[in-house]
PDB file of C-alpha atoms in Angstrom:
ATOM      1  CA  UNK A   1       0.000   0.000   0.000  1.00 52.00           C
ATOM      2  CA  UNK A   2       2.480   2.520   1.300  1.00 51.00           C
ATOM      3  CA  UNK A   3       5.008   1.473  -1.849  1.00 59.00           C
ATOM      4  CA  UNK A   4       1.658   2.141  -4.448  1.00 57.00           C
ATOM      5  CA  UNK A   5       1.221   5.560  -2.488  1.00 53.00           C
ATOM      6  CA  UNK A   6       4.776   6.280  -2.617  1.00 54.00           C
ATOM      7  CA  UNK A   7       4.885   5.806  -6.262  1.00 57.00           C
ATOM      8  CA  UNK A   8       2.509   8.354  -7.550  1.00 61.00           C
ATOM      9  CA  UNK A   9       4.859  10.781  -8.849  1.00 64.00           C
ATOM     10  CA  UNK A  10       2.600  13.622  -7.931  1.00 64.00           C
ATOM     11  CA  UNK A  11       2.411  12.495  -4.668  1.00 71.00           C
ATOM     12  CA  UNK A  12       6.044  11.261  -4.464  1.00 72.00           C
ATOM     13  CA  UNK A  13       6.933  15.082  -5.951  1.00 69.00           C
ATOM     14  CA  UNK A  14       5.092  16.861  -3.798  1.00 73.00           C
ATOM     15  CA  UNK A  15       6.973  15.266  -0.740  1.00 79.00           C
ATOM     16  CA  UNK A  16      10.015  15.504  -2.259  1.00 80.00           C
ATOM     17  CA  UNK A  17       9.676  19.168  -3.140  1.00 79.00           C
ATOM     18  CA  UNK A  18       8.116  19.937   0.177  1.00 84.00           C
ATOM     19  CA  UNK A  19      10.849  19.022   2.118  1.00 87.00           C
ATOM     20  CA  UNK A  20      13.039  20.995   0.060  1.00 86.00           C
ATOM     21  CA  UNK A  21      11.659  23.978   0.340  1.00 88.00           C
ATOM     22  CA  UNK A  22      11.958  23.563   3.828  1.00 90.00           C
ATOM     23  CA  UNK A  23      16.098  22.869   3.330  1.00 91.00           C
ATOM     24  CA  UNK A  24      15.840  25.748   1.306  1.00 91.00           C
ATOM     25  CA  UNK A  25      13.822  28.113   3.257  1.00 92.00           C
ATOM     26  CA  UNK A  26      16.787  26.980   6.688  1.00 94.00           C
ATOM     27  CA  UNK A  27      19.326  27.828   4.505  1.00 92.00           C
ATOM     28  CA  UNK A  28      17.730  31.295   3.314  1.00 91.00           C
ATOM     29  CA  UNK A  29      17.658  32.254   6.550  1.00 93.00           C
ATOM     30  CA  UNK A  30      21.161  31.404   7.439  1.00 93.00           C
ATOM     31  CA  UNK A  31      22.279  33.145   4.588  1.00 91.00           C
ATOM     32  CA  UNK A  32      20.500  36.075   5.570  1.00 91.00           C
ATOM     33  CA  UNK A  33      21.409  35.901   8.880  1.00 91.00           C
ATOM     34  CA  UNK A  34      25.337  35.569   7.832  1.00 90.00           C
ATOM     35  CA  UNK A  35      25.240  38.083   5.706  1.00 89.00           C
ATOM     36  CA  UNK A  36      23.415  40.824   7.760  1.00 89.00           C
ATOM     37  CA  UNK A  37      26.309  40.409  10.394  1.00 88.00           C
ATOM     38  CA  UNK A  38      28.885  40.236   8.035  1.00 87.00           C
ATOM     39  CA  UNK A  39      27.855  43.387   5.930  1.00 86.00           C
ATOM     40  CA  UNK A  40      26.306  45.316   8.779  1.00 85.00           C
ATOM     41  CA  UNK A  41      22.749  47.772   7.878  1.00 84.00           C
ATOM     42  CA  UNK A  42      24.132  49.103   4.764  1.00 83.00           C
ATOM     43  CA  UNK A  43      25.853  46.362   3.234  1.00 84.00           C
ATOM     44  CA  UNK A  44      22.627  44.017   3.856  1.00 86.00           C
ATOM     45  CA  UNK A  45      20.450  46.636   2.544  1.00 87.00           C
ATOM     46  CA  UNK A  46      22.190  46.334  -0.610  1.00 86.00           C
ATOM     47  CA  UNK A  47      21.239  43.018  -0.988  1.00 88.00           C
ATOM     48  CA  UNK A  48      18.034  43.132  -0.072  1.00 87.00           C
ATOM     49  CA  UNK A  49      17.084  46.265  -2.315  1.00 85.00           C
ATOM     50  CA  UNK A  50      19.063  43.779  -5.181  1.00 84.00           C
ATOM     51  CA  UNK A  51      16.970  41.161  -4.647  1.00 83.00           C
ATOM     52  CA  UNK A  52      13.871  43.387  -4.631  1.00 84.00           C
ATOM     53  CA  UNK A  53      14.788  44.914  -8.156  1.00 82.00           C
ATOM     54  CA  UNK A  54      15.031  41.028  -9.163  1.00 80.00           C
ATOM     55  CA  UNK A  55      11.751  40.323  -8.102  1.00 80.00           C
ATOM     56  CA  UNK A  56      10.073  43.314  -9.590  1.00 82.00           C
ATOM     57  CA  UNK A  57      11.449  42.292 -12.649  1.00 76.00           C
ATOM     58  CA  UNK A  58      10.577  38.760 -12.708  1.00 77.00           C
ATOM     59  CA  UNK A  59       7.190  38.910 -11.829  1.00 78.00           C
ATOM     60  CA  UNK A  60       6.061  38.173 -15.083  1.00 79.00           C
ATOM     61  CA  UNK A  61       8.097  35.047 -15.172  1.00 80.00           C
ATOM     62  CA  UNK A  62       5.576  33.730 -12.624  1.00 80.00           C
ATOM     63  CA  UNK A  63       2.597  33.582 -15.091  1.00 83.00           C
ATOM     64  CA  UNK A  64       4.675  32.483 -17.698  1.00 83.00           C
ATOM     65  CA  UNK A  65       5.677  29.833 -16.162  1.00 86.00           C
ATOM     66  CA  UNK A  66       2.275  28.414 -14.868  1.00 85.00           C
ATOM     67  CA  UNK A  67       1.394  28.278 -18.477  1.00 87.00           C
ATOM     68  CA  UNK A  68       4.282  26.244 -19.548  1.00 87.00           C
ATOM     69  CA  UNK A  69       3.865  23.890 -16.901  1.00 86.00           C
ATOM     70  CA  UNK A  70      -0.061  23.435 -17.876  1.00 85.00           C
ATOM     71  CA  UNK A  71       0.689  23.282 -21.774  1.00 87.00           C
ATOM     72  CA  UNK A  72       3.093  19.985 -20.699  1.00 87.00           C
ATOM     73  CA  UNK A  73       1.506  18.489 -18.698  1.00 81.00           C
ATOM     74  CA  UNK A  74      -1.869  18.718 -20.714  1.00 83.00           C
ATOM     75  CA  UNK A  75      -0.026  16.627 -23.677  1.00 82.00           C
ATOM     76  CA  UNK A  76       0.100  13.387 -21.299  1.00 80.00           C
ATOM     77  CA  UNK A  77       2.510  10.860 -23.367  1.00 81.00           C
ATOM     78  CA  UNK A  78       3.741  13.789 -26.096  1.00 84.00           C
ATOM     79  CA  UNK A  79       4.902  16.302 -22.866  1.00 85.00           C
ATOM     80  CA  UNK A  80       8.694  15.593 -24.099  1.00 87.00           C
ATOM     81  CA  UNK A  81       8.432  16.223 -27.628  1.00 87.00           C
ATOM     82  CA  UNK A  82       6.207  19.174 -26.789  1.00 88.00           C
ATOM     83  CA  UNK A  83       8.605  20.352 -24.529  1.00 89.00           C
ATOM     84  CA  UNK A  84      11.719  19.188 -26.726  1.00 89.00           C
ATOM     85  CA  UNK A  85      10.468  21.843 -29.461  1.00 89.00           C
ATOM     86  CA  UNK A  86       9.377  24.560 -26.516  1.00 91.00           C
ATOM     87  CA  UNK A  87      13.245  24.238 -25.918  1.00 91.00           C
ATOM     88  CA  UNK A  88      13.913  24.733 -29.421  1.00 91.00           C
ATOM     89  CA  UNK A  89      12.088  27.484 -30.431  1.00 91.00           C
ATOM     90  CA  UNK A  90      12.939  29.065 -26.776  1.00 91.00           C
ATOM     91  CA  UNK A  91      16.941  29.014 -27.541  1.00 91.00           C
ATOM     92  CA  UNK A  92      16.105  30.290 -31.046  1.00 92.00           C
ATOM     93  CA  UNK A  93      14.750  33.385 -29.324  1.00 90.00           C
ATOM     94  CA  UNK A  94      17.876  34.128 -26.848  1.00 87.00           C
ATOM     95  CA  UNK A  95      20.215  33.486 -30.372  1.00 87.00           C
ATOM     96  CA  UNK A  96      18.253  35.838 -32.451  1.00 85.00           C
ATOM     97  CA  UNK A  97      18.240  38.689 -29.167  1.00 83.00           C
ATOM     98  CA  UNK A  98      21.372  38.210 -28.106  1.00 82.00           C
ATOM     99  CA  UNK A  99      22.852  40.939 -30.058  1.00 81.00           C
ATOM    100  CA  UNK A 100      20.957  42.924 -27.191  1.00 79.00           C
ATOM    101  CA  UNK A 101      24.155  41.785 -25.237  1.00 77.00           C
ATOM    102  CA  UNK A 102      25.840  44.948 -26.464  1.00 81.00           C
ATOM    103  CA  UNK A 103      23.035  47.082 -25.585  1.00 81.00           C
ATOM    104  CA  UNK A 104      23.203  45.504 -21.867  1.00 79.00           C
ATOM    105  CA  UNK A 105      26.765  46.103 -21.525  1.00 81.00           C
ATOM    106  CA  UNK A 106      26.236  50.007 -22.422  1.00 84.00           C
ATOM    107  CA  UNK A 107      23.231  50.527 -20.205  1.00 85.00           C
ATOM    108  CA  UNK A 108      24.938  48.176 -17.043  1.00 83.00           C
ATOM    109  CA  UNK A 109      27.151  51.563 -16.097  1.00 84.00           C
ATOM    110  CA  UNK A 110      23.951  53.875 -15.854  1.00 85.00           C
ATOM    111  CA  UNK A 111      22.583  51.205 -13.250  1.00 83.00           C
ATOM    112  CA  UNK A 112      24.335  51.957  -9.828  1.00 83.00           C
ATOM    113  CA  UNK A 113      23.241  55.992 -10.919  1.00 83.00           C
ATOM    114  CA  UNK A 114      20.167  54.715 -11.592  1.00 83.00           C
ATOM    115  CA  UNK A 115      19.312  52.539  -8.513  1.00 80.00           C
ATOM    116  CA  UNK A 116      20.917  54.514  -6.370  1.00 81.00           C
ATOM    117  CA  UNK A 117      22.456  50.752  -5.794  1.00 82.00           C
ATOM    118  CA  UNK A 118      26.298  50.891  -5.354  1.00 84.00           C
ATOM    119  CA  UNK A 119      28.957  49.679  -8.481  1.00 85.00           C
ATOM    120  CA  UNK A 120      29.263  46.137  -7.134  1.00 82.00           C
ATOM    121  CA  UNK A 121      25.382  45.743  -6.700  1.00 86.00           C
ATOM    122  CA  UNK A 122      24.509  47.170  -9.545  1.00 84.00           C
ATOM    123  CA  UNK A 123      26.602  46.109 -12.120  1.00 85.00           C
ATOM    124  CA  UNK A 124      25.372  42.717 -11.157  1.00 86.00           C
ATOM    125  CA  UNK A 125      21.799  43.715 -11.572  1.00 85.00           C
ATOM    126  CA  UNK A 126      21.241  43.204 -14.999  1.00 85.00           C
ATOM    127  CA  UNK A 127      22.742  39.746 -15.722  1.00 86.00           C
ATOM    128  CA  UNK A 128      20.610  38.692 -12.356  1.00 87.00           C
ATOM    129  CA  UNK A 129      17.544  39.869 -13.799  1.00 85.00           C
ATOM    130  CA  UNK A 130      18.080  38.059 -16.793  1.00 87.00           C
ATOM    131  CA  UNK A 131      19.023  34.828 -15.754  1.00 88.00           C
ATOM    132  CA  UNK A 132      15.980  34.877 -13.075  1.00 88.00           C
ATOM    133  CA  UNK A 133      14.151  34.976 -16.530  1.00 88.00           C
ATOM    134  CA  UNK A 134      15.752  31.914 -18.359  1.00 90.00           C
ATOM    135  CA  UNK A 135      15.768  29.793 -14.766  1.00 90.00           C
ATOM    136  CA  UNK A 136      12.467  30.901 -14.513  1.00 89.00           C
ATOM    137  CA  UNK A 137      11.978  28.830 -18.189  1.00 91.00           C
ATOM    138  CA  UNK A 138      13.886  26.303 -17.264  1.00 93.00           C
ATOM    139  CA  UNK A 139      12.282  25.776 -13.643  1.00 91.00           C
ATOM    140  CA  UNK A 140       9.053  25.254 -15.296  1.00 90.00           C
ATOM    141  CA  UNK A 141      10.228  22.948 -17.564  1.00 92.00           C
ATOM    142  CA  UNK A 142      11.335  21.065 -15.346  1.00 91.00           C
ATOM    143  CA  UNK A 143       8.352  20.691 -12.971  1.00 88.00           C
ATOM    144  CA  UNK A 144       6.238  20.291 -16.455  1.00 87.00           C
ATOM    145  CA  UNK A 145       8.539  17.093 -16.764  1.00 88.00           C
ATOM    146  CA  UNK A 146       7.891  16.105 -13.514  1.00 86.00           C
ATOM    147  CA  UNK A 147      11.798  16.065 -12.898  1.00 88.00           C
ATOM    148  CA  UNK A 148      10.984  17.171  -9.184  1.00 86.00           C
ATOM    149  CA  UNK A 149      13.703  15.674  -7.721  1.00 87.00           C
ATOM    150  CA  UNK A 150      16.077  17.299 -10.183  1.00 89.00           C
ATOM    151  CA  UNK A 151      14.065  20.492  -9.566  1.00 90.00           C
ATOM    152  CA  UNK A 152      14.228  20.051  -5.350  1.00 90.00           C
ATOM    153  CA  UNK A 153      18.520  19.496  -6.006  1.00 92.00           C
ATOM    154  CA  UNK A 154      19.366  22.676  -8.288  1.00 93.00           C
ATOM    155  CA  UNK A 155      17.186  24.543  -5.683  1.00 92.00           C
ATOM    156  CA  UNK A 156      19.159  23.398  -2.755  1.00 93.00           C
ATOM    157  CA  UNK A 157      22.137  24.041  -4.914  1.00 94.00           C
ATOM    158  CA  UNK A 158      21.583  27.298  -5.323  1.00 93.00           C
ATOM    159  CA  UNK A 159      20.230  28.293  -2.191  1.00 93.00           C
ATOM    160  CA  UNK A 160      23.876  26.446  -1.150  1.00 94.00           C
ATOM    161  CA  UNK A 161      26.015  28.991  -3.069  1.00 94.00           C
ATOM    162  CA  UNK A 162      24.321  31.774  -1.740  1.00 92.00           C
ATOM    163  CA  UNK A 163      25.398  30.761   2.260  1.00 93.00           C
ATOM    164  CA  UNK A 164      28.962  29.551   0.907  1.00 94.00           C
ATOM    165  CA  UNK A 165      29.369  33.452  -0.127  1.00 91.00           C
ATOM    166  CA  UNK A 166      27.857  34.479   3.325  1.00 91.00           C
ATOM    167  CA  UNK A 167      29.992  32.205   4.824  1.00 92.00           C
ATOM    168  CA  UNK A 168      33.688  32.994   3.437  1.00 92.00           C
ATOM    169  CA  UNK A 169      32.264  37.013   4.512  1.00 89.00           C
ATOM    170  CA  UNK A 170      32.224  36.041   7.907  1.00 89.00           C
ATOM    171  CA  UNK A 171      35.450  34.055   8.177  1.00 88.00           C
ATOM    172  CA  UNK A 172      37.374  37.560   7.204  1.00 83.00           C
ATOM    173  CA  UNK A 173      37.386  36.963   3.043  1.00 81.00           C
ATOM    174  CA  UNK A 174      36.499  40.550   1.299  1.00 78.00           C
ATOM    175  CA  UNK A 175      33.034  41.408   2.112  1.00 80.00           C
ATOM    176  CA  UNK A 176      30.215  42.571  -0.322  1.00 84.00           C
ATOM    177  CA  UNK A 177      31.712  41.308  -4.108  1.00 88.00           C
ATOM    178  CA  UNK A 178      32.455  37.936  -2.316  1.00 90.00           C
ATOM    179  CA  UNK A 179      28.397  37.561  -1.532  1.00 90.00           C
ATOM    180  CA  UNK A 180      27.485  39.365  -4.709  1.00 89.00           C
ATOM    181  CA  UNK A 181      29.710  37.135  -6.701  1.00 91.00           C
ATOM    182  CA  UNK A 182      28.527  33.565  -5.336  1.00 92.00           C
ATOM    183  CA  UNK A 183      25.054  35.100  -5.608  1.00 90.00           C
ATOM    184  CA  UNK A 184      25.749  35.353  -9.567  1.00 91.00           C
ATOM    185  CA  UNK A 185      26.836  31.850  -9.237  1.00 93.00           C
ATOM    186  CA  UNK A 186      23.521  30.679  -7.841  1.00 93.00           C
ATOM    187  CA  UNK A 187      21.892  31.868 -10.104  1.00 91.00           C
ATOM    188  CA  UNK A 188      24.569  30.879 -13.148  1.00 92.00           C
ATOM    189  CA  UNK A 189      25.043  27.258 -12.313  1.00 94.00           C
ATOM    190  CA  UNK A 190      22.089  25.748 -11.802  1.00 93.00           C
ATOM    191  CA  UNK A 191      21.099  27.088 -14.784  1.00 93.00           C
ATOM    192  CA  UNK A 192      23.677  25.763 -16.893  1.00 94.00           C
ATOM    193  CA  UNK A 193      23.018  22.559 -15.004  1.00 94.00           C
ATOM    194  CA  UNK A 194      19.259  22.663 -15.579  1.00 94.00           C
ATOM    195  CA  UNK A 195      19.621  23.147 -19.495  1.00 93.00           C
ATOM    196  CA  UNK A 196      22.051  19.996 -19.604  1.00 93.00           C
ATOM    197  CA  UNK A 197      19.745  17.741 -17.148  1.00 92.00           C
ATOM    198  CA  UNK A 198      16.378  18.899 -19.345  1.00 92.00           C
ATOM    199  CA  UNK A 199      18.550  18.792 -22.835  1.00 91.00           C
ATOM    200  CA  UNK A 200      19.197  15.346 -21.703  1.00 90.00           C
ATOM    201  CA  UNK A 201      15.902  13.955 -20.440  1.00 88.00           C
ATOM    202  CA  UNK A 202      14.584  15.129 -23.653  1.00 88.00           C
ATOM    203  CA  UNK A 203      16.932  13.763 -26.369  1.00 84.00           C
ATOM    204  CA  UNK A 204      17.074  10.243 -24.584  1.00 83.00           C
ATOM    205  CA  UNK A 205      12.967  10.320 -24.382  1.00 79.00           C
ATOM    206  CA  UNK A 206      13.247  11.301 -28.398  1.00 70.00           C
ATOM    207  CA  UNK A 207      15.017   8.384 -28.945  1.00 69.00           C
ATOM    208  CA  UNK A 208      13.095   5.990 -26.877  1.00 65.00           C
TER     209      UNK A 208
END
């Protein structure tokens, strides 16, 4: 009974990715907790106004993502060729925009005067916003795929990197760019790790 429960993978998901938000939620709050001692009022407010430009930004990822999630797993048996040519047509966009690059390197000086965020925060800005909108693709896809256990692992992973930045700040290494940095890291990593893992999943199910 328990082993027929157990293998639901809805059910099985759901456990999986509640207890990882939990393991991610403990180490959130380490990291913030590091990182507020470590940087002191104004160096933790600079993270915290970074994070709230990222979030303003990305709200629309939140909707967009719903939808992808619904459009796979509405196609039952065809979800990984659906999502195989969602992949597709979704790197064919960043290729054909990525001559925006240039733009985004011209505008990322203007930030900090923008923002009234300082040079280190706010030249990261930019590149965090963006990749918060390509995880944000690949995050769905993922959970659209039912890869939750892949899903619950990059999430503890990055959650991870964040904490190991907070952590080398308290042990006495550099201070704000060392958090900043490892915060473009978890952000980086797990999504070059996510498009391998999906890329993957769905080129071995095309050939199955």
């Amino acid at each position: 009974m328990l082993r027929k429960f157990w293998g639901n993978t809805f059910i099985r998901g759901g456990a999986i990715f509640t207890i990882a938000s939990f393991f991610t939620s403990f180490i959130n709050y380490l990291f913030n907790l590091l990182s507020a001692r470590a940087l002191g009022p104004s160096g933790f407010g600079e993270i915290t106004t970074l994070f709230s430009y990222a979030t303003i930004f990305s709200v629309p990822t939140v909707v967009v993502s719903l939808v992808i999630i619904g459009k796979i797993g509405s196609r039952g048996k065809n979800a990984s060729s659906y999502s195989l040519g969602i992949l597709r047509w979704f790197l064919s966009r960043l290729k054909y925009w990525s001559w925006l690059g240039v733009l985004v390197i011209f505008i990322i000086p203007f930030v900090p005067k923008i923002t009234n965020l300082s040079v280190i925060t706010g030249y990261f800005l930019i590149p965090l916003v963006l990749f918060t909108f390509i995880g944000a693709f690949y995050a769905a896809l993922l959970q659209g795929l039912q890869l939750f256990t892949w899903f619950s692992i990059i999430s503890i992973l990055a959650v991870s990197l964040k904490l190991f930045g907070a952590v080398l700040v308290t042990l006495g290494i550099d201070g704000l760019l060392t958090i900043v940095f490892f915060l473009f890291l978890s952000f980086f990593i797990p999504l070059i790790l996510s498009h391998k893992l999906i890329t993957k999943h769905l080129l071995k199910s095309a050939h199955s």
